[in-house]
PDB file of C-alpha atoms in Angstrom:
ATOM      1  CA  UNK A1039       0.000   0.000   0.000  1.00 62.00           C
ATOM      2  CA  UNK A1040       1.287   3.492  -0.780  1.00 72.00           C
ATOM      3  CA  UNK A1041       2.071   6.091   1.878  1.00 78.00           C
ATOM      4  CA  UNK A1042      -0.947   8.246   1.091  1.00 77.00           C
ATOM      5  CA  UNK A1043      -1.511  10.901  -1.547  1.00 80.00           C
ATOM      6  CA  UNK A1044      -0.079  14.301  -0.739  1.00 88.00           C
ATOM      7  CA  UNK A1045       0.251  16.087  -4.093  1.00 83.00           C
ATOM      8  CA  UNK A1046      -2.238  18.876  -3.400  1.00 86.00           C
ATOM      9  CA  UNK A1047      -4.172  20.489  -0.533  1.00 85.00           C
ATOM     10  CA  UNK A1048      -7.217  18.516  -1.705  1.00 89.00           C
ATOM     11  CA  UNK A1049      -5.274  15.263  -1.324  1.00 88.00           C
ATOM     12  CA  UNK A1050      -4.225  16.255   2.193  1.00 88.00           C
ATOM     13  CA  UNK A1051      -7.833  17.058   3.069  1.00 91.00           C
ATOM     14  CA  UNK A1052      -9.025  13.660   1.802  1.00 92.00           C
ATOM     15  CA  UNK A1053      -6.384  11.885   3.900  1.00 93.00           C
ATOM     16  CA  UNK A1054      -7.501  13.861   6.954  1.00 94.00           C
ATOM     17  CA  UNK A1055     -11.151  13.005   6.440  1.00 95.00           C
ATOM     18  CA  UNK A1056     -10.373   9.305   5.958  1.00 95.00           C
ATOM     19  CA  UNK A1057      -8.560   9.196   9.308  1.00 96.00           C
ATOM     20  CA  UNK A1058     -11.163  11.268  11.139  1.00 97.00           C
ATOM     21  CA  UNK A1059     -13.863   8.813  10.058  1.00 97.00           C
ATOM     22  CA  UNK A1060     -12.109   6.038  12.025  1.00 97.00           C
ATOM     23  CA  UNK A1061     -11.481   7.846  15.326  1.00 97.00           C
ATOM     24  CA  UNK A1062     -13.396   6.615  18.366  1.00 96.00           C
ATOM     25  CA  UNK A1063     -14.494   8.965  21.143  1.00 94.00           C
ATOM     26  CA  UNK A1064     -12.434   6.985  23.681  1.00 95.00           C
ATOM     27  CA  UNK A1065      -9.137   7.795  21.908  1.00 96.00           C
ATOM     28  CA  UNK A1066      -6.948  10.687  23.099  1.00 96.00           C
ATOM     29  CA  UNK A1067      -3.511  12.238  22.627  1.00 95.00           C
ATOM     30  CA  UNK A1068      -1.459  14.330  25.065  1.00 92.00           C
ATOM     31  CA  UNK A1069      -1.357  18.087  24.737  1.00 92.00           C
ATOM     32  CA  UNK A1070       2.405  18.027  24.134  1.00 87.00           C
ATOM     33  CA  UNK A1071       1.696  16.890  20.566  1.00 89.00           C
ATOM     34  CA  UNK A1072      -0.617  19.837  19.954  1.00 91.00           C
ATOM     35  CA  UNK A1073       2.079  22.148  21.310  1.00 89.00           C
ATOM     36  CA  UNK A1074       4.742  20.529  19.122  1.00 88.00           C
ATOM     37  CA  UNK A1075       2.729  21.312  16.000  1.00 91.00           C
ATOM     38  CA  UNK A1076       2.546  24.983  16.967  1.00 90.00           C
ATOM     39  CA  UNK A1077       6.237  25.056  17.915  1.00 88.00           C
ATOM     40  CA  UNK A1078       7.153  23.715  14.471  1.00 89.00           C
ATOM     41  CA  UNK A1079       4.913  26.240  12.736  1.00 92.00           C
ATOM     42  CA  UNK A1080       6.328  29.058  14.869  1.00 90.00           C
ATOM     43  CA  UNK A1081       9.936  28.039  14.153  1.00 87.00           C
ATOM     44  CA  UNK A1082       9.439  27.637  10.408  1.00 86.00           C
ATOM     45  CA  UNK A1083       6.725  30.180   9.659  1.00 87.00           C
ATOM     46  CA  UNK A1084       6.709  32.744  12.429  1.00 91.00           C
ATOM     47  CA  UNK A1085       3.950  34.061  14.661  1.00 92.00           C
ATOM     48  CA  UNK A1086       1.656  35.003  11.784  1.00 92.00           C
ATOM     49  CA  UNK A1087       1.629  31.381  10.654  1.00 92.00           C
ATOM     50  CA  UNK A1088       0.794  30.289  14.215  1.00 92.00           C
ATOM     51  CA  UNK A1089      -2.164  32.655  14.298  1.00 91.00           C
ATOM     52  CA  UNK A1090      -3.473  31.212  11.029  1.00 90.00           C
ATOM     53  CA  UNK A1091      -3.450  27.741  12.605  1.00 88.00           C
ATOM     54  CA  UNK A1092      -5.171  28.984  15.754  1.00 86.00           C
ATOM     55  CA  UNK A1093      -7.809  30.629  13.575  1.00 84.00           C
ATOM     56  CA  UNK A1094      -8.891  27.146  12.480  1.00 77.00           C
ATOM     57  CA  UNK A1095     -10.678  27.079  15.843  1.00 72.00           C
ATOM     58  CA  UNK A1096      -9.745  23.567  16.972  1.00 81.00           C
ATOM     59  CA  UNK A1097      -6.780  24.280  19.235  1.00 85.00           C
ATOM     60  CA  UNK A1098      -7.645  23.549  22.903  1.00 87.00           C
ATOM     61  CA  UNK A1099      -7.911  26.587  25.157  1.00 84.00           C
ATOM     62  CA  UNK A1100      -5.469  26.643  28.079  1.00 88.00           C
ATOM     63  CA  UNK A1101      -3.551  23.708  26.654  1.00 91.00           C
ATOM     64  CA  UNK A1102      -1.842  21.495  29.238  1.00 93.00           C
ATOM     65  CA  UNK A1103       0.934  19.433  27.607  1.00 88.00           C
ATOM     66  CA  UNK A1104       0.434  16.607  30.111  1.00 89.00           C
ATOM     67  CA  UNK A1105      -3.337  16.244  29.680  1.00 94.00           C
ATOM     68  CA  UNK A1106      -5.138  13.946  27.245  1.00 95.00           C
ATOM     69  CA  UNK A1107      -7.247  15.591  24.519  1.00 95.00           C
ATOM     70  CA  UNK A1108      -9.474  14.174  21.767  1.00 95.00           C
ATOM     71  CA  UNK A1109      -7.764  13.000  18.582  1.00 96.00           C
ATOM     72  CA  UNK A1110      -9.913  14.816  15.942  1.00 95.00           C
ATOM     73  CA  UNK A1111      -8.874  18.379  16.902  1.00 94.00           C
ATOM     74  CA  UNK A1112      -5.232  17.294  16.910  1.00 95.00           C
ATOM     75  CA  UNK A1113      -5.554  15.810  13.432  1.00 95.00           C
ATOM     76  CA  UNK A1114      -7.212  18.960  12.092  1.00 94.00           C
ATOM     77  CA  UNK A1115      -4.502  21.189  13.614  1.00 93.00           C
ATOM     78  CA  UNK A1116      -1.774  18.854  12.349  1.00 94.00           C
ATOM     79  CA  UNK A1117      -3.097  18.726   8.785  1.00 94.00           C
ATOM     80  CA  UNK A1118      -3.637  22.496   8.731  1.00 93.00           C
ATOM     81  CA  UNK A1119       0.034  22.881   9.662  1.00 93.00           C
ATOM     82  CA  UNK A1120       1.050  20.411   6.955  1.00 93.00           C
ATOM     83  CA  UNK A1121      -0.819  22.383   4.291  1.00 91.00           C
ATOM     84  CA  UNK A1122       0.682  25.648   5.530  1.00 92.00           C
ATOM     85  CA  UNK A1123       4.298  24.411   5.697  1.00 92.00           C
ATOM     86  CA  UNK A1124       4.324  22.225   2.567  1.00 92.00           C
ATOM     87  CA  UNK A1125       5.282  24.986   0.082  1.00 91.00           C
ATOM     88  CA  UNK A1126       8.183  26.108   2.266  1.00 91.00           C
ATOM     89  CA  UNK A1127       9.521  22.594   2.918  1.00 91.00           C
ATOM     90  CA  UNK A1128       9.112  21.122  -0.530  1.00 91.00           C
ATOM     91  CA  UNK A1129       6.025  19.031   0.055  1.00 92.00           C
ATOM     92  CA  UNK A1130       3.617  17.586   2.575  1.00 92.00           C
ATOM     93  CA  UNK A1131       5.739  14.576   3.501  1.00 93.00           C
ATOM     94  CA  UNK A1132       8.714  16.688   4.564  1.00 93.00           C
ATOM     95  CA  UNK A1133       6.405  18.976   6.536  1.00 93.00           C
ATOM     96  CA  UNK A1134       4.991  15.947   8.359  1.00 94.00           C
ATOM     97  CA  UNK A1135       8.451  14.589   9.042  1.00 94.00           C
ATOM     98  CA  UNK A1136       9.605  17.892  10.546  1.00 90.00           C
ATOM     99  CA  UNK A1137       6.532  18.041  12.793  1.00 91.00           C
ATOM    100  CA  UNK A1138       7.229  14.443  13.839  1.00 91.00           C
ATOM    101  CA  UNK A1139      10.783  15.271  14.901  1.00 89.00           C
ATOM    102  CA  UNK A1140       9.445  18.171  16.966  1.00 83.00           C
ATOM    103  CA  UNK A1141       6.847  15.868  18.505  1.00 80.00           C
ATOM    104  CA  UNK A1142       9.607  13.645  19.829  1.00 83.00           C
ATOM    105  CA  UNK A1143      11.544  16.620  21.184  1.00 78.00           C
ATOM    106  CA  UNK A1144       8.380  17.754  22.994  1.00 74.00           C
ATOM    107  CA  UNK A1145       8.071  14.324  24.572  1.00 74.00           C
ATOM    108  CA  UNK A1146      11.750  14.277  25.554  1.00 76.00           C
ATOM    109  CA  UNK A1147      11.305  17.599  27.362  1.00 74.00           C
ATOM    110  CA  UNK A1148       8.164  16.446  29.181  1.00 74.00           C
ATOM    111  CA  UNK A1149       7.980  14.784  32.585  1.00 73.00           C
ATOM    112  CA  UNK A1150       7.187  11.538  30.780  1.00 71.00           C
ATOM    113  CA  UNK A1151      10.274  11.894  28.621  1.00 71.00           C
ATOM    114  CA  UNK A1152      12.433  12.579  31.676  1.00 77.00           C
ATOM    115  CA  UNK A1153      11.397   9.220  33.101  1.00 77.00           C
ATOM    116  CA  UNK A1154      12.259   7.459  29.842  1.00 75.00           C
ATOM    117  CA  UNK A1155      15.634   9.212  29.555  1.00 75.00           C
ATOM    118  CA  UNK A1156      16.554   8.176  33.085  1.00 78.00           C
ATOM    119  CA  UNK A1157      15.816   4.557  32.275  1.00 80.00           C
ATOM    120  CA  UNK A1158      17.647   4.360  28.937  1.00 78.00           C
ATOM    121  CA  UNK A1159      20.612   6.667  29.571  1.00 79.00           C
ATOM    122  CA  UNK A1160      22.282   7.201  26.203  1.00 77.00           C
ATOM    123  CA  UNK A1161      21.634   3.717  24.815  1.00 88.00           C
ATOM    124  CA  UNK A1162      19.706   3.863  21.491  1.00 90.00           C
ATOM    125  CA  UNK A1163      18.770   0.181  21.641  1.00 92.00           C
ATOM    126  CA  UNK A1164      17.337   0.536  25.116  1.00 89.00           C
ATOM    127  CA  UNK A1165      15.404   3.581  23.943  1.00 88.00           C
ATOM    128  CA  UNK A1166      13.878   1.616  21.062  1.00 92.00           C
ATOM    129  CA  UNK A1167      12.915  -1.115  23.531  1.00 92.00           C
ATOM    130  CA  UNK A1168      11.140   1.572  25.562  1.00 87.00           C
ATOM    131  CA  UNK A1169       9.150   2.939  22.598  1.00 90.00           C
ATOM    132  CA  UNK A1170       5.992   0.881  23.263  1.00 92.00           C
ATOM    133  CA  UNK A1171       5.876   2.239  26.815  1.00 87.00           C
ATOM    134  CA  UNK A1172       6.663   5.775  25.646  1.00 85.00           C
ATOM    135  CA  UNK A1173       3.841   5.655  23.105  1.00 87.00           C
ATOM    136  CA  UNK A1174       1.457   4.480  25.801  1.00 88.00           C
ATOM    137  CA  UNK A1175       2.407   7.552  27.872  1.00 85.00           C
ATOM    138  CA  UNK A1176       1.710   9.881  24.935  1.00 88.00           C
ATOM    139  CA  UNK A1177      -1.513   8.358  23.540  1.00 93.00           C
ATOM    140  CA  UNK A1178      -4.199   5.982  24.783  1.00 94.00           C
ATOM    141  CA  UNK A1179      -4.845   4.093  21.550  1.00 95.00           C
ATOM    142  CA  UNK A1180      -2.980   1.944  19.083  1.00 95.00           C
ATOM    143  CA  UNK A1181      -0.050  -0.383  19.498  1.00 94.00           C
ATOM    144  CA  UNK A1182       3.678  -0.307  18.797  1.00 96.00           C
ATOM    145  CA  UNK A1183       5.851  -3.438  18.679  1.00 96.00           C
ATOM    146  CA  UNK A1184       9.626  -3.771  18.288  1.00 97.00           C
ATOM    147  CA  UNK A1185      11.337  -6.585  16.373  1.00 97.00           C
ATOM    148  CA  UNK A1186      15.152  -6.679  16.323  1.00 97.00           C
ATOM    149  CA  UNK A1187      16.930  -7.602  13.078  1.00 96.00           C
ATOM    150  CA  UNK A1188      20.477  -6.730  14.213  1.00 95.00           C
ATOM    151  CA  UNK A1189      22.438  -5.140  17.041  1.00 93.00           C
ATOM    152  CA  UNK A1190      21.619  -1.646  15.725  1.00 95.00           C
ATOM    153  CA  UNK A1191      18.716  -2.409  13.397  1.00 97.00           C
ATOM    154  CA  UNK A1192      15.083  -3.241  13.911  1.00 97.00           C
ATOM    155  CA  UNK A1193      11.538  -3.279  12.612  1.00 97.00           C
ATOM    156  CA  UNK A1194       8.808  -1.221  14.264  1.00 97.00           C
ATOM    157  CA  UNK A1195       5.186  -2.274  13.807  1.00 97.00           C
ATOM    158  CA  UNK A1196       2.513   0.382  14.422  1.00 97.00           C
ATOM    159  CA  UNK A1197      -1.173  -0.521  14.529  1.00 97.00           C
ATOM    160  CA  UNK A1198      -4.106   1.885  14.745  1.00 97.00           C
ATOM    161  CA  UNK A1199      -1.933   5.003  14.706  1.00 96.00           C
ATOM    162  CA  UNK A1200      -3.701   7.974  13.090  1.00 96.00           C
ATOM    163  CA  UNK A1201      -0.654   9.995  12.045  1.00 95.00           C
ATOM    164  CA  UNK A1202       0.804   9.403   8.550  1.00 96.00           C
ATOM    165  CA  UNK A1203       3.978   7.458   7.805  1.00 96.00           C
ATOM    166  CA  UNK A1204       6.181  10.523   7.283  1.00 95.00           C
ATOM    167  CA  UNK A1205       5.230  11.954  10.672  1.00 95.00           C
ATOM    168  CA  UNK A1206       5.993   8.639  12.367  1.00 96.00           C
ATOM    169  CA  UNK A1207       9.347   8.464  10.563  1.00 96.00           C
ATOM    170  CA  UNK A1208      10.166  11.874  11.997  1.00 95.00           C
ATOM    171  CA  UNK A1209       9.157  10.764  15.489  1.00 93.00           C
ATOM    172  CA  UNK A1210      11.427   7.702  15.316  1.00 94.00           C
ATOM    173  CA  UNK A1211      14.314   9.713  13.870  1.00 94.00           C
ATOM    174  CA  UNK A1212      13.941  12.346  16.576  1.00 90.00           C
ATOM    175  CA  UNK A1213      13.955   9.681  19.294  1.00 89.00           C
ATOM    176  CA  UNK A1214      17.262   8.275  18.071  1.00 91.00           C
ATOM    177  CA  UNK A1215      18.730  11.755  17.696  1.00 88.00           C
ATOM    178  CA  UNK A1216      17.803  12.486  21.308  1.00 84.00           C
ATOM    179  CA  UNK A1217      20.148   9.758  22.575  1.00 85.00           C
ATOM    180  CA  UNK A1218      23.047  10.617  20.277  1.00 86.00           C
ATOM    181  CA  UNK A1219      22.659   7.941  17.581  1.00 91.00           C
ATOM    182  CA  UNK A1220      24.511   8.679  14.337  1.00 93.00           C
ATOM    183  CA  UNK A1221      23.809   7.918  10.661  1.00 96.00           C
ATOM    184  CA  UNK A1222      20.145   7.273  11.436  1.00 96.00           C
ATOM    185  CA  UNK A1223      18.063   5.556   8.757  1.00 97.00           C
ATOM    186  CA  UNK A1224      14.281   5.249   9.097  1.00 97.00           C
ATOM    187  CA  UNK A1225      12.017   4.097   6.281  1.00 96.00           C
ATOM    188  CA  UNK A1226       8.297   3.473   6.674  1.00 96.00           C
ATOM    189  CA  UNK A1227       5.721   1.507   4.737  1.00 95.00           C
ATOM    190  CA  UNK A1228       1.970   1.849   5.102  1.00 95.00           C
ATOM    191  CA  UNK A1229       0.162  -1.516   5.291  1.00 95.00           C
ATOM    192  CA  UNK A1230      -3.354  -0.113   5.831  1.00 95.00           C
ATOM    193  CA  UNK A1231      -4.709   3.350   6.529  1.00 94.00           C
ATOM    194  CA  UNK A1232      -3.836   3.180  10.248  1.00 96.00           C
ATOM    195  CA  UNK A1233      -1.174   0.435  10.212  1.00 97.00           C
ATOM    196  CA  UNK A1234       2.462   0.732   9.142  1.00 97.00           C
ATOM    197  CA  UNK A1235       5.933  -0.682   9.679  1.00 97.00           C
ATOM    198  CA  UNK A1236       9.363   0.930   9.818  1.00 98.00           C
ATOM    199  CA  UNK A1237      12.887  -0.301   9.295  1.00 97.00           C
ATOM    200  CA  UNK A1238      15.406   1.627  11.356  1.00 97.00           C
ATOM    201  CA  UNK A1239      19.126   1.448  11.899  1.00 97.00           C
ATOM    202  CA  UNK A1240      21.913   3.640  13.236  1.00 96.00           C
ATOM    203  CA  UNK A1241      25.583   3.781  14.108  1.00 91.00           C
ATOM    204  CA  UNK A1242      27.010   4.565  17.544  1.00 77.00           C
TER     205      UNK A1242
END
């Protein structure tokens, strides 16, 4: 299955609507991910770009990065940011990847990320082993599984994750960057709309 169609704003909107149709009311995501979207927009597009995202009307008031919020507003904010940043970054997939990297950095800076960092130290392999637990801290839906294919190489399986492949690639890349891994390689493949798998490797 392809990674989604991202050639135009209309394509991006169709991908958003397809994902929104599958969200259940019991599924939530932490506020840090909302904040990471705005931080990326602010860094790359300035305050005026941030205000254009806020004008969409879906951003939670008095956002608390540690609290859980519904998934649909996050997806609408995220896809609005993708459409806004795509021309500057050379396309929707690179915009999603950049937001994904920032999402990981937001997690690393959070109280949840502090706990993970203390447990893994600077060991990339230990960090990857902790990813299922880290995802469970950040969202209350979906599943992430790790399969090792070498001492510094593995396969990540994601099931029922609403964010697109490029965003998830950025999240995984950012996680490895955070513990000092070098020559990071992450490549994703979509297996269904909400399911995907990723090969990743790095050097020490």
